[in-house]
Amino acid sequence: MDTIVSLFLIFIGAALINNFVLHYFVGICPFIGVSRRVDLAFGMGCAVTFVIGIAATLSWTLTFYILRPEAPLSAWLWNSMGADPTTVVDLSILSYIAYIFVIASSVQFVEMYVKKFFPSLHRSFGVFLPLISTNCAILFACLEIMKNLQGGDQLWGLHHALALSLGGGVGFTIAIVIMAGLREELELCDVPKALKGPGIALLVAGILAMAFMGFTGVDRGVADAIRTLTQH
Amino acid sequence: MASSSPSPAERFIAGILPENPIYRQLLGMCPTLAVTNSLKPALTMAAATAFVLLCANISISLIRPLLKPHLRILIFTLTIATFVTIADRVLAAYLYEMSKQLGPYVPLIIVNCIIISRCEACSSKQPLPHAVADAVGMGIGFALALSSLAFVRELLGMGSLFGYQVLPSSWPNWGILVLPPGAFLTLGVLLGAVNAWTARRKARVQSN
Amino acid sequence: MDNTLITILLSAGILLVIAVLMALILGWANIAFHVPTDPKVAAVNEILPGANCGGCGFVGCSEYAEAVANGKAAATLCGPGGQDAANRIAETLGLDLGQTWPFKAVVHCSAKREQRLKQTPYFGEQSCAAANLVPGIQGCVYGCLGYGDCQDVCEYGAIDMVDGLAIIDVDKCTGCRACEKACPRGIITMIPFKTEEVLVVTCSNKDKGVLVKDVCTVGCIGCSACTKPADGLIEMVNDLPVVNYDKDSSGIDLHKSIEKCPRESLMFIGLHKDKKKAQGEPERIEANFATTVDQTEWRG
């Protein structure tokens, strides 16, 4: 029960309360660049969610078994190579490079797979896939997972990592689709010349961020509600 | 840019305002919005990015002959990742509080569009002096943009600069500016201001 | 072994293993997921400008490249690429092009705002698409509204609104057809520029002459005076002259048709206006007072 509640809270937290785009400012470049039409924006959002799930799985596996302090595989290698047994193996210095490897390769793999087996899907959002490999949102999700695997108690399992990353992806999709809808409306408005394009998009994003601030505290409220409900 | 490639000096000047990475090219927005709550983290982030940009440009310019076309983005990213790891560890060692405040945004320099686009557009095609001038110019431009944003947000949002109280305590702090929406709003307004100023300058030059 | 050394070896080793693993997986995927692509399609795609303007009628440059490489579309449809792209595509694919001409946009209206009659003041949305929905906004229901929808959509800066009339600079026009789609009255069409100057009918009013006179001071009244000097090149359809661009126009002096027109419904629209001005127009003859005065012999 507790796990499900915590998974739900992580998901909602990443999607709405600490929205990746509007609270953590990751994934701004596609947010401003690709959000001109709702269908394109939705395609981008789906692509990001898909890739973020895959990248999170791979990076969690990598971090849990090799990169974190006292990881099983590296500890075994460490000891078998005759290192000082009182010191702890910590290969987290390799994290950034390893994550980039994993993200770039998985994006490439997904692109090839989609091109072969879903050509119509590839036609609609295949063009976004190379853009995603340098998307901050994916690396940010991996970094958050790494933060929660740093040591001691409450290490995140794969389910937590997936909840965070898919929540982040869904939040990104929500934000970018709302933004695209707003920008489609903005096309008909009389925007001052200096603010045309990214200027007005940023101002509108600011107001949207203010709206999303209204979700603050929802996770605590929901957690308290569930706790009181399950106590009876 | 011009069809004949610009000289190192021209690239250096171009990076500061005419092709300012944030106000004109609109790249690298993620750290711009995230760390400009106040001036200290903004300048630290600008210094870290400039360091990574310089090192990456130099390395890529030196290994130019070895770059294969379909692998080049991966090579850029891995080189940048190495230098970002170095910068991150140095920050954690010598400026621990600042490193904690900047949090996950230092590793996000890896996917900062500015660095990748400079590697792609400039240092993978130009010899060393051009690459260095470009990196220094863009770095200064980035620092200027970040500090302009942070200046407004910290001054009006907290009444201080660099942590020192500048405005009198009667100033009602515009709290929204130090929160995420404030970043978007400030950047939007400043972008509009820069565009208006550039347009006015262009009109004046044309009418002369 | 020393801890540092082990760390270095372990780091290098793990990165190497990850790299090799990824290389193997991607290498396998490259073969297993291989989609056979025509090298011709890639070659044509390289030639195209990549603007994805849609002027060729396909969704993007890659779609058009595929169609051309498979022989399903003509090689000459790319507006922004122009004749140059068409030639290079023909060379790459081994096609014989035949004669091709650039298609440029022209506006079939010549009435400036003061020449339009029966206008009503309009304070609504300043867009042709919106204004077109208002009955009675101006007398002529066929002609240019002048709120600049075409100018807004032109990415090449080729359209200017002068006194409420859209004027297209054919030198800047790339033939992408965006303005043709944007005009709610459909009075912008694409004309082949076989010669440097092409005769264009600059009126779209299909009503009879008496009705046209009520709504416009320069619109076509259907008098057919232009058809006689044109030797079959111009036909009257619906009280409006229509130029047959497929016919050979050499040997016919179309300036006479323009002279015969009592209104302003025919016009020559030409490429390289500036060059023509530099070569063709006579220079202003300045009075040279020195010669007329000093060389006159005074006879006291």
XYZ file of C-alpha atoms in Angstrom:
740
model
C 0.000 0.000 0.000
C 2.747 2.355 1.025
C 4.699 1.679 -2.160
C 1.698 2.426 -4.312
C 1.053 5.666 -2.465
C 4.669 6.734 -2.763
C 4.710 5.814 -6.461
C 1.561 7.834 -7.030
C 3.019 10.789 -5.174
C 6.260 10.644 -7.129
C 4.281 10.504 -10.384
C 2.013 13.420 -9.499
C 4.943 15.341 -8.124
C 6.892 15.041 -11.339
C 3.894 15.671 -13.575
C 2.110 18.570 -11.896
C 3.667 19.960 -8.729
C 7.279 20.093 -9.784
C 6.555 20.114 -13.484
C 9.780 19.513 -15.385
C 9.281 22.465 -17.690
C 7.519 24.994 -15.529
C 9.287 24.384 -12.227
C 12.668 22.876 -13.034
C 13.180 24.614 -16.391
C 14.392 21.559 -18.228
C 13.307 20.956 -21.792
C 12.777 24.664 -22.500
C 14.296 24.576 -25.984
C 11.676 22.240 -27.466
C 9.035 23.901 -25.293
C 9.604 27.243 -27.030
C 10.587 25.798 -30.375
C 8.128 22.996 -31.082
C 5.027 24.379 -29.414
C 3.452 26.095 -32.389
C 0.917 23.489 -33.311
C -0.977 21.213 -30.983
C -0.509 18.019 -32.996
C 3.251 18.533 -33.356
C 3.508 19.377 -29.674
C 1.637 16.238 -28.681
C 3.923 14.168 -30.914
C 6.976 15.706 -29.288
C 5.559 15.074 -25.845
C 4.864 11.422 -26.616
C 8.337 10.980 -28.063
C 9.916 12.521 -24.974
C 7.848 10.366 -22.605
C 8.769 7.228 -24.491
C 12.488 7.979 -24.585
C 12.565 9.170 -20.994
C 11.103 5.838 -19.867
C 13.690 3.839 -21.726
C 16.566 6.060 -20.641
C 15.440 5.949 -17.012
C 15.310 2.157 -17.023
C 18.774 1.833 -18.497
C 20.354 4.473 -16.312
C 18.741 3.074 -13.149
C 20.153 -0.360 -13.957
C 23.561 1.091 -14.674
C 23.588 3.231 -11.538
C 22.224 0.595 -9.197
C 24.599 -2.156 -10.223
C 27.737 -0.281 -11.175
C 27.913 3.417 -10.549
C 26.609 4.116 -7.071
C 28.715 3.863 -3.914
C 28.990 0.196 -2.863
C 27.351 -1.055 -6.018
C 27.331 -4.864 -6.188
C 29.192 -5.386 -9.451
C 31.853 -2.779 -8.887
C 32.341 -3.870 -5.296
C 33.032 -7.412 -6.476
C 35.490 -6.157 -9.101
C 37.052 -3.790 -6.579
C 37.708 -6.518 -4.092
C 38.908 -9.045 -6.633
C 41.456 -6.562 -7.929
C 42.931 -6.407 -4.453
C 41.922 -2.941 -3.319
C 41.979 -1.768 0.259
C 38.902 -3.507 1.764
C 38.117 -0.664 4.165
C 37.501 1.815 1.377
C 34.242 1.942 -0.494
C 34.050 1.785 -4.253
C 32.362 4.844 -5.755
C 32.270 5.146 -9.501
C 29.673 7.912 -9.614
C 32.261 10.151 -11.256
C 31.453 8.274 -14.452
C 27.748 9.038 -14.203
C 27.492 11.943 -16.626
C 29.453 10.242 -19.368
C 27.638 6.954 -18.871
C 24.214 8.638 -18.957
C 25.048 10.452 -22.170
C 26.176 7.162 -23.720
C 22.970 5.484 -22.650
C 20.654 8.293 -23.744
C 22.273 8.796 -27.138
C 22.366 5.086 -27.888
C 18.815 4.434 -26.755
C 17.508 7.333 -28.832
C 19.360 6.006 -31.864
C 18.017 2.518 -31.230
C 14.445 3.756 -30.806
C 14.683 5.783 -33.991
C 15.842 2.774 -35.993
C 13.128 0.586 -34.443
C 10.353 3.070 -35.141
C 11.572 3.656 -38.682
C 11.448 -0.067 -39.410
C 8.265 -1.149 -37.692
C 6.102 1.965 -37.475
C 6.873 4.007 -40.597
C 3.766 6.166 -40.270
C 4.710 7.020 -36.681
C 8.214 7.801 -37.862
C 6.833 10.185 -40.428
C 4.878 12.134 -37.815
C 7.359 12.453 -35.001
C 10.517 10.744 -36.183
C 12.072 14.090 -36.884
C 12.002 14.961 -33.169
C 14.009 11.971 -32.010
C 17.509 13.324 -32.702
C 16.456 16.558 -31.000
C 15.515 14.642 -27.900
C 18.951 13.190 -27.344
C 20.162 16.626 -26.278
C 17.041 17.328 -24.351
C 17.691 18.451 -20.796
C 14.600 16.678 -19.518
C 15.966 13.192 -20.055
C 19.337 13.884 -18.491
C 17.563 15.622 -15.623
C 15.420 12.555 -14.955
C 18.553 10.387 -14.868
C 20.215 12.821 -12.466
C 17.228 12.805 -10.141
C 17.310 9.009 -10.105
C 21.023 9.119 -9.340
C 20.358 11.519 -6.482
C 18.041 8.972 -4.924
C 20.512 6.127 -5.287
C 23.305 7.839 -3.454
C 23.356 5.723 -0.456
C 22.022 4.655 2.875
C 18.356 3.921 3.304
C 15.397 4.309 0.992
C 17.190 3.494 -2.222
C 14.856 3.872 -5.122
C 13.780 0.771 -6.958
C 13.110 0.542 -10.675
C 9.431 1.268 -10.082
C 10.260 4.565 -8.384
C 12.572 5.532 -11.222
C 9.911 4.746 -13.816
C 7.257 6.655 -11.864
C 9.460 9.733 -11.795
C 10.488 9.609 -15.417
C 7.077 8.795 -16.853
C 5.536 11.434 -14.610
C 8.065 13.900 -15.890
C 7.293 12.943 -19.462
C 3.556 13.272 -18.925
C 4.061 16.643 -17.246
C 6.180 17.789 -20.165
C 3.469 16.689 -22.585
C 0.764 18.509 -20.622
C 2.817 21.698 -20.483
C 3.830 21.661 -24.126
C 0.310 20.894 -25.393
C -1.228 23.693 -23.306
C 1.506 26.001 -24.560
C 0.831 25.019 -28.177
C -2.861 25.708 -27.768
C -2.100 29.120 -26.291
C 0.329 29.963 -29.061
C -2.173 28.987 -31.731
C -4.513 31.544 -30.201
C -1.691 34.067 -30.024
C -1.304 33.870 -33.808
C -4.506 35.890 -34.127
C -3.488 38.510 -31.583
C -1.813 41.835 -32.127
C 1.523 41.268 -30.435
C 3.996 44.188 -30.226
C 6.798 43.703 -32.703
C 9.568 43.419 -30.135
C 7.779 40.624 -28.312
C 6.753 38.585 -31.349
C 7.697 34.939 -31.215
C 9.788 33.841 -28.222
C 9.166 37.006 -26.218
C 5.430 36.590 -25.890
C 5.857 32.815 -25.575
C 8.015 33.334 -22.490
C 5.545 35.750 -20.928
C 2.710 33.308 -21.506
C 4.856 30.505 -20.088
C 5.405 32.626 -16.995
C 1.690 32.979 -16.441
C 1.252 29.247 -17.045
C 3.970 28.582 -14.450
C 2.068 30.769 -12.000
C -1.025 28.661 -12.668
C 0.898 25.454 -12.028
C 2.163 26.870 -8.744
C -1.375 26.307 -7.575
C -0.575 22.608 -7.369
C 1.907 23.168 -4.533
C 1.072 21.120 -1.499
C -1.221 18.772 -3.396
C 1.102 15.862 -2.712
C 1.137 16.456 1.013
C -2.622 16.877 1.015
C -3.190 13.652 -0.912
C -0.719 11.752 1.273
C -2.484 12.959 4.440
C -5.874 12.042 2.985
C -4.738 8.529 2.071
C -3.124 8.097 5.440
C -6.298 9.066 7.305
C -8.366 6.850 5.019
C -6.172 3.789 5.429
C -5.992 4.211 9.182
C -9.646 3.352 9.559
C 27.331 34.766 -41.176
C 29.372 36.002 -44.109
C 30.345 33.530 -46.758
C 34.009 34.216 -46.133
C 34.494 33.078 -42.572
C 34.941 35.881 -40.049
C 38.249 36.505 -38.365
C 38.847 35.539 -34.734
C 38.426 39.142 -33.638
C 35.096 39.405 -35.453
C 33.898 36.174 -33.881
C 34.857 37.445 -30.447
C 32.870 40.658 -30.857
C 29.958 38.810 -32.423
C 29.509 36.560 -29.427
C 29.011 39.417 -27.001
C 25.936 41.152 -28.345
C 25.182 40.784 -32.076
C 24.955 36.992 -31.772
C 24.394 36.806 -28.038
C 23.555 33.171 -27.319
C 20.545 33.972 -25.161
C 19.059 37.171 -26.504
C 19.634 36.591 -30.192
C 20.129 32.883 -30.704
C 17.757 31.825 -27.902
C 19.876 28.847 -26.911
C 20.735 27.586 -23.467
C 17.574 28.777 -21.783
C 17.483 26.005 -19.193
C 20.264 27.292 -16.935
C 19.354 30.899 -17.742
C 15.979 30.568 -16.125
C 16.995 28.240 -13.353
C 20.013 29.825 -11.656
C 19.346 33.515 -12.101
C 17.569 33.939 -8.778
C 20.512 35.976 -7.604
C 23.795 37.229 -8.977
C 26.227 34.870 -7.248
C 24.922 31.571 -8.657
C 24.391 33.233 -12.038
C 28.026 34.272 -12.324
C 29.264 30.931 -11.029
C 27.199 29.126 -13.633
C 28.438 31.507 -16.346
C 32.037 30.861 -15.296
C 31.511 27.084 -15.335
C 29.844 27.196 -18.746
C 32.567 29.434 -20.155
C 35.229 27.049 -18.887
C 33.497 24.037 -20.444
C 32.860 25.937 -23.690
C 36.498 26.971 -23.987
C 37.890 23.511 -23.262
C 35.378 21.795 -25.519
C 36.057 24.198 -28.393
C 39.798 23.706 -28.058
C 39.537 19.904 -27.932
C 37.113 19.642 -30.841
C 39.170 22.038 -32.911
C 42.243 19.919 -32.268
C 40.588 16.619 -33.234
C 38.879 18.094 -36.283
C 40.455 15.706 -38.821
C 39.179 12.671 -36.924
C 35.485 13.612 -36.838
C 33.164 11.323 -38.768
C 29.960 13.038 -39.917
C 27.407 10.663 -38.416
C 29.165 10.290 -35.081
C 30.064 13.893 -34.499
C 27.206 14.850 -32.160
C 28.025 11.909 -29.910
C 31.703 12.880 -29.849
C 30.831 16.473 -29.002
C 28.561 15.393 -26.199
C 31.066 12.971 -24.682
C 33.868 15.549 -24.782
C 31.609 18.103 -23.145
C 30.537 15.518 -20.538
C 34.154 14.958 -19.541
C 34.811 18.651 -19.021
C 31.546 19.134 -17.169
C 32.502 16.328 -14.787
C 35.763 18.149 -14.106
C 33.995 21.478 -13.571
C 31.386 19.877 -11.321
C 33.976 18.195 -9.100
C 36.060 21.379 -8.865
C 32.968 23.330 -7.817
C 32.018 20.698 -5.264
C 35.518 20.767 -3.833
C 36.124 24.516 -3.610
C 32.671 26.105 -3.578
C 30.556 23.495 -1.854
C 27.656 25.775 -0.840
C 27.370 27.190 -4.333
C 27.567 23.709 -5.800
C 24.662 22.611 -3.612
C 22.671 25.662 -4.648
C 23.279 25.093 -8.330
C 22.344 21.453 -7.861
C 21.542 19.461 -10.991
C 22.088 22.436 -13.318
C 25.846 22.025 -13.482
C 25.637 18.593 -15.125
C 22.935 20.014 -17.365
C 25.656 22.138 -18.971
C 26.354 18.969 -20.959
C 23.144 19.354 -22.911
C 23.336 23.116 -23.022
C 22.485 23.920 -26.609
C 25.036 26.747 -26.734
C 28.045 24.505 -26.373
C 26.888 21.849 -28.797
C 25.872 24.418 -31.382
C 29.216 26.246 -31.109
C 31.065 22.957 -31.525
C 28.937 22.068 -34.517
C 28.944 25.481 -36.158
C 32.418 26.712 -35.374
C 35.073 24.581 -33.768
C 34.481 21.469 -35.856
C 35.274 23.495 -38.954
C 37.669 26.211 -37.877
C 41.286 26.170 -36.666
C 42.275 26.839 -33.086
C 42.425 30.682 -32.916
C 38.901 30.985 -34.365
C 37.553 28.398 -31.966
C 39.130 30.092 -28.945
C 37.903 33.569 -29.932
C 34.410 32.220 -30.539
C 34.347 30.443 -27.173
C 35.554 33.501 -25.260
C 33.103 35.801 -27.032
C 30.141 33.497 -26.463
C 31.186 32.965 -22.865
C 31.239 36.694 -22.202
C 27.914 37.114 -23.988
C 26.379 34.352 -21.912
C 27.730 35.892 -18.708
C 26.320 39.288 -19.665
C 22.908 37.822 -20.391
C 22.817 35.797 -17.175
C 23.930 38.688 -15.030
C 21.434 41.086 -16.613
C 18.634 38.671 -15.790
C 19.916 37.938 -12.297
C 20.421 41.646 -11.602
C 16.758 42.403 -12.264
C 15.461 39.368 -10.410
C 17.591 39.811 -7.312
C 17.235 43.578 -7.080
C 13.487 43.697 -7.465
C 12.760 40.312 -5.932
C 14.902 40.465 -2.833
C 16.160 44.043 -2.739
C 19.763 42.874 -2.650
C 22.758 42.470 -4.946
C 25.320 39.740 -4.302
C 23.617 39.171 -0.985
C 24.060 42.728 0.260
C 20.840 44.612 0.962
C 20.747 47.494 -1.501
C 17.169 48.653 -1.483
C 15.664 49.984 1.747
C 13.624 47.545 3.792
C 10.467 49.463 2.908
C 10.726 47.966 -0.566
C 8.056 45.279 -0.894
C 9.992 42.402 -2.361
C 8.457 41.252 -5.616
C 8.534 37.652 -4.510
C 7.198 36.340 -7.789
C 10.453 37.284 -9.494
C 12.534 34.814 -7.534
C 10.042 32.019 -8.164
C 9.907 30.047 -11.436
C 7.225 32.206 -13.119
C 9.348 35.267 -12.498
C 12.159 33.773 -14.537
C 9.928 33.399 -17.582
C 8.402 36.846 -17.174
C 11.735 38.628 -16.670
C 13.374 36.906 -19.606
C 10.388 37.673 -21.828
C 10.433 41.360 -20.912
C 14.214 41.671 -21.278
C 14.071 39.871 -24.634
C 11.431 42.325 -25.800
C 13.576 45.228 -24.601
C 16.672 43.964 -26.439
C 14.652 43.398 -29.618
C 13.135 46.876 -29.445
C 16.533 48.490 -28.873
C 18.103 46.555 -31.756
C 15.253 47.466 -34.082
C 15.549 51.132 -33.157
C 19.298 51.076 -33.773
C 18.772 49.408 -37.130
C 16.163 52.004 -38.098
C 18.480 54.821 -37.107
C 21.359 53.320 -39.093
C 19.133 52.889 -42.130
C 17.800 56.409 -42.033
C 21.339 57.847 -41.936
C 47.410 -2.526 -6.057
C 47.070 1.136 -5.268
C 43.467 2.376 -4.873
C 43.844 5.201 -7.372
C 45.206 2.866 -9.987
C 42.359 0.439 -9.441
C 39.822 3.268 -9.716
C 41.332 4.413 -12.978
C 41.453 0.896 -14.403
C 37.938 0.131 -13.242
C 36.564 3.397 -14.695
C 38.252 2.927 -18.031
C 37.232 -0.718 -18.114
C 33.575 -0.058 -17.345
C 33.313 2.748 -19.886
C 34.963 0.530 -22.473
C 32.536 -2.309 -21.729
C 29.528 0.020 -21.990
C 30.848 1.446 -25.246
C 31.477 -1.974 -26.773
C 28.055 -3.219 -25.647
C 26.299 -0.201 -27.151
C 28.327 -0.490 -30.335
C 27.373 -4.149 -30.692
C 23.683 -3.511 -30.028
C 23.531 -0.540 -32.388
C 25.514 -2.401 -35.014
C 23.077 -5.296 -34.835
C 20.126 -2.894 -34.923
C 21.526 -1.140 -37.950
C 21.392 -4.397 -39.877
C 18.277 -5.897 -38.322
C 16.243 -2.719 -38.635
C 17.609 -1.744 -41.982
C 15.097 0.066 -44.164
C 16.304 0.028 -47.745
C 16.480 3.604 -48.930
C 17.029 4.673 -52.447
C 20.358 6.517 -52.784
C 18.644 8.608 -55.454
C 16.179 9.921 -52.895
C 19.027 10.980 -50.619
C 20.834 12.627 -53.533
C 17.748 14.616 -54.529
C 17.129 15.571 -50.914
C 20.629 17.044 -50.768
C 19.885 19.314 -53.723
C 16.591 20.647 -52.383
C 16.791 23.770 -50.191
C 15.166 22.088 -47.201
C 12.786 24.952 -46.518
C 9.787 22.572 -46.244
C 7.566 25.333 -47.657
C 5.076 22.949 -49.277
C 5.034 24.936 -52.524
C 5.653 21.781 -54.561
C 2.434 20.332 -53.189
C 4.175 17.800 -50.935
C 4.413 18.035 -47.174
C 8.166 18.507 -46.969
C 11.343 18.392 -49.015
C 11.945 14.726 -48.214
C 8.454 13.779 -49.461
C 9.054 15.646 -52.711
C 12.505 14.052 -53.072
C 10.928 10.614 -52.770
C 8.256 11.476 -55.338
C 10.739 12.878 -57.841
C 13.159 9.982 -57.451
C 10.325 7.542 -58.127
C 9.211 9.489 -61.154
C 5.886 10.439 -59.601
C 6.453 14.183 -59.754
C 8.061 16.617 -62.113
C 11.530 17.815 -61.225
C 10.556 21.423 -61.707
C 8.066 21.941 -58.876
C 10.456 23.433 -56.337
C 9.830 27.178 -56.083
C 12.618 28.246 -53.730
C 15.067 25.938 -55.463
C 14.170 27.419 -58.790
C 15.673 26.580 -62.132
C 19.003 25.767 -60.496
C 17.550 22.987 -58.347
C 15.524 21.639 -61.260
C 18.636 21.439 -63.428
C 20.680 19.727 -60.735
C 17.915 17.224 -60.003
C 17.620 16.443 -63.700
C 21.374 15.952 -63.878
C 21.417 13.669 -60.848
C 18.547 11.513 -62.009
C 19.459 11.605 -65.679
C 16.213 13.290 -66.712
C 15.558 15.484 -69.669
C 13.866 18.597 -68.421
C 12.630 20.319 -71.497
C 11.958 23.971 -71.216
C 10.910 25.218 -67.851
C 10.047 28.657 -66.667
C 9.779 30.195 -63.227
C 6.241 30.512 -61.919
C 5.764 33.720 -59.961
C 2.778 35.114 -58.118
C 0.810 38.067 -59.483
C -2.171 39.966 -58.053
C -5.155 40.332 -60.359
C -6.261 43.722 -59.099
C -4.939 47.216 -59.709
C -7.309 49.368 -57.693
C -5.700 51.367 -54.940
C -7.894 52.331 -52.033
C -8.918 55.700 -53.435
C -9.943 54.061 -56.709
C -12.402 51.725 -55.033
C -15.950 53.006 -54.727
C -18.706 52.278 -52.201
C -16.363 51.463 -49.329
C -17.702 51.310 -45.795
C -15.565 52.129 -42.754
C -14.279 48.904 -41.220
C -13.070 48.640 -37.647
C -12.936 44.909 -37.277
C -9.983 42.569 -37.301
C -7.410 43.912 -39.737
C -7.174 40.777 -41.796
C -8.418 40.016 -45.303
C -9.926 36.712 -44.190
C -12.045 38.500 -41.578
C -12.908 41.477 -43.770
C -14.037 39.186 -46.562
C -16.842 37.961 -44.308
C -18.357 41.448 -44.080
C -20.865 42.103 -46.887
C -20.567 45.562 -48.365
C -17.072 46.284 -47.077
C -16.249 47.628 -50.529
C -18.159 47.865 -53.781
C -16.148 45.282 -55.686
C -16.648 41.789 -54.260
C -13.853 40.339 -56.388
C -10.946 42.678 -55.808
C -8.133 43.177 -53.319
C -9.145 44.048 -49.749
C -5.762 45.364 -48.753
C -5.369 44.159 -45.166
C -2.198 42.279 -45.948
C -2.845 38.579 -45.312
C -0.598 37.819 -48.276
C 2.131 40.121 -46.967
C 2.022 38.462 -43.543
C 2.447 34.986 -44.953
C 5.242 35.770 -47.426
C 8.514 34.620 -45.899
C 10.627 36.276 -48.584
C 9.428 39.867 -48.137
C 8.156 39.993 -51.703
C 4.772 41.598 -51.010
C 4.160 45.239 -50.116
C 0.837 46.882 -49.352
C 0.793 50.187 -51.246
C -2.323 52.332 -50.723
C -4.325 49.270 -49.820
C -3.230 47.219 -52.831
C -0.909 44.214 -52.685
C 2.126 44.663 -54.924
C 4.330 41.629 -55.488
C 8.029 42.082 -56.270
C 8.571 39.211 -58.714
C 12.334 39.384 -58.257
C 11.924 38.368 -54.619
C 9.078 35.926 -55.268
C 10.204 32.304 -55.079
C 6.933 30.757 -56.190
C 6.175 29.032 -52.904
C 2.420 29.762 -53.344
C 1.860 30.797 -49.742
C 0.161 34.024 -50.847
C -2.012 32.168 -53.328
C -3.342 30.077 -50.449
C -3.675 33.021 -48.084
C -5.770 35.303 -50.312
C -9.426 34.791 -49.335
C -10.643 36.154 -52.667
C -8.309 33.983 -54.712
C -6.975 36.835 -56.829
C -3.328 35.820 -56.586
C -2.309 33.208 -59.142
C 0.961 31.780 -60.434
C 2.026 32.883 -63.910
C 4.871 31.403 -65.946
C 7.457 34.043 -66.739
C 8.581 32.867 -70.162
C 9.899 36.282 -71.053
C 11.312 38.970 -68.857
C 8.035 40.859 -68.993
C 4.679 39.161 -68.942
C 1.273 40.632 -69.666
C -1.055 40.236 -66.696
C -4.740 41.007 -66.418
C -5.039 43.121 -63.307
C -8.737 42.868 -62.690
C -10.875 40.033 -61.380
C -14.326 41.583 -61.673
C -16.569 39.260 -63.682
C -19.577 41.609 -63.746
C -20.757 43.602 -66.747
C -19.149 46.963 -67.508
C -21.935 49.168 -66.129
C -21.810 47.396 -62.776
C -18.012 47.586 -62.667
C -18.059 51.338 -63.230
C -20.208 51.698 -60.116
C -17.715 49.981 -57.867
C -14.291 50.834 -59.268
C -12.660 53.571 -61.324
C -10.045 51.308 -62.938
C -11.646 47.860 -63.198
C -12.238 46.015 -66.474
C -15.503 46.904 -68.216
C -15.320 44.071 -70.726
C -14.971 46.217 -73.848
C -12.703 43.641 -75.577
C -10.518 46.368 -77.067
C -7.436 44.476 -75.882
C -8.241 41.286 -77.774
C -7.783 42.671 -81.297
C -4.105 43.732 -81.213
C -3.280 40.573 -79.294
C -3.914 38.257 -82.281
C -5.690 35.477 -80.372
C -3.514 35.618 -77.267
C -6.286 37.238 -75.217
C -9.794 35.848 -74.957
C -12.804 37.299 -73.182
C -14.299 34.989 -70.582
C -17.038 36.285 -68.270
C -16.460 39.861 -69.377
C -12.813 39.590 -68.339
C -9.776 39.132 -70.584
C -7.820 35.915 -70.107
C -4.246 35.626 -71.401
C -3.240 32.304 -72.934
C 0.259 31.770 -71.544
C 0.800 28.539 -73.417
C 0.770 30.256 -76.784
C 3.869 31.695 -78.297
C 3.765 35.454 -77.903
C 6.703 36.383 -80.114
C 5.885 38.826 -82.865
C 2.861 40.211 -81.067
C 3.264 43.652 -79.587
C 1.187 43.516 -76.458
C 1.922 47.154 -75.620
C -0.866 47.995 -78.072
C -3.351 46.026 -76.005
C -2.366 47.998 -72.924
C -2.722 51.243 -74.873
C -6.191 50.249 -76.110
C -7.449 49.498 -72.631
C -9.577 52.475 -71.452
C -9.125 51.481 -67.816
C -6.089 50.084 -65.966
C -6.867 46.414 -66.369
C -3.751 45.229 -68.222
C -0.204 45.605 -67.063
C 3.284 44.345 -67.866
C 4.900 42.750 -64.858
C 8.587 42.149 -65.297
C 11.583 40.526 -63.731
C 14.706 42.532 -62.960
C 12.921 45.833 -62.797
C 16.032 47.649 -61.670
C 18.117 46.372 -64.559
C 15.426 47.427 -66.998
C 15.345 50.878 -65.458
C 19.088 51.181 -65.739
C 19.119 50.102 -69.392
C 15.822 51.095 -70.933
C 14.468 54.357 -69.687
C 15.737 57.460 -71.411
C 17.695 59.737 -69.195
C 16.244 63.010 -68.217
C 17.521 65.619 -70.629
C 18.939 68.452 -68.620
C 18.898 71.889 -70.136
C 22.419 73.005 -70.872
C 22.280 76.779 -70.710
C 25.925 77.199 -71.494
C 25.544 76.006 -75.096
C 22.437 77.987 -75.926
C 23.696 81.224 -74.481
C 27.414 81.403 -74.961
C 27.530 80.262 -78.523
C 24.959 82.629 -79.848
C 26.654 85.312 -81.749
C 25.575 88.661 -80.702
C 24.732 90.843 -83.448
C 24.820 93.871 -81.386
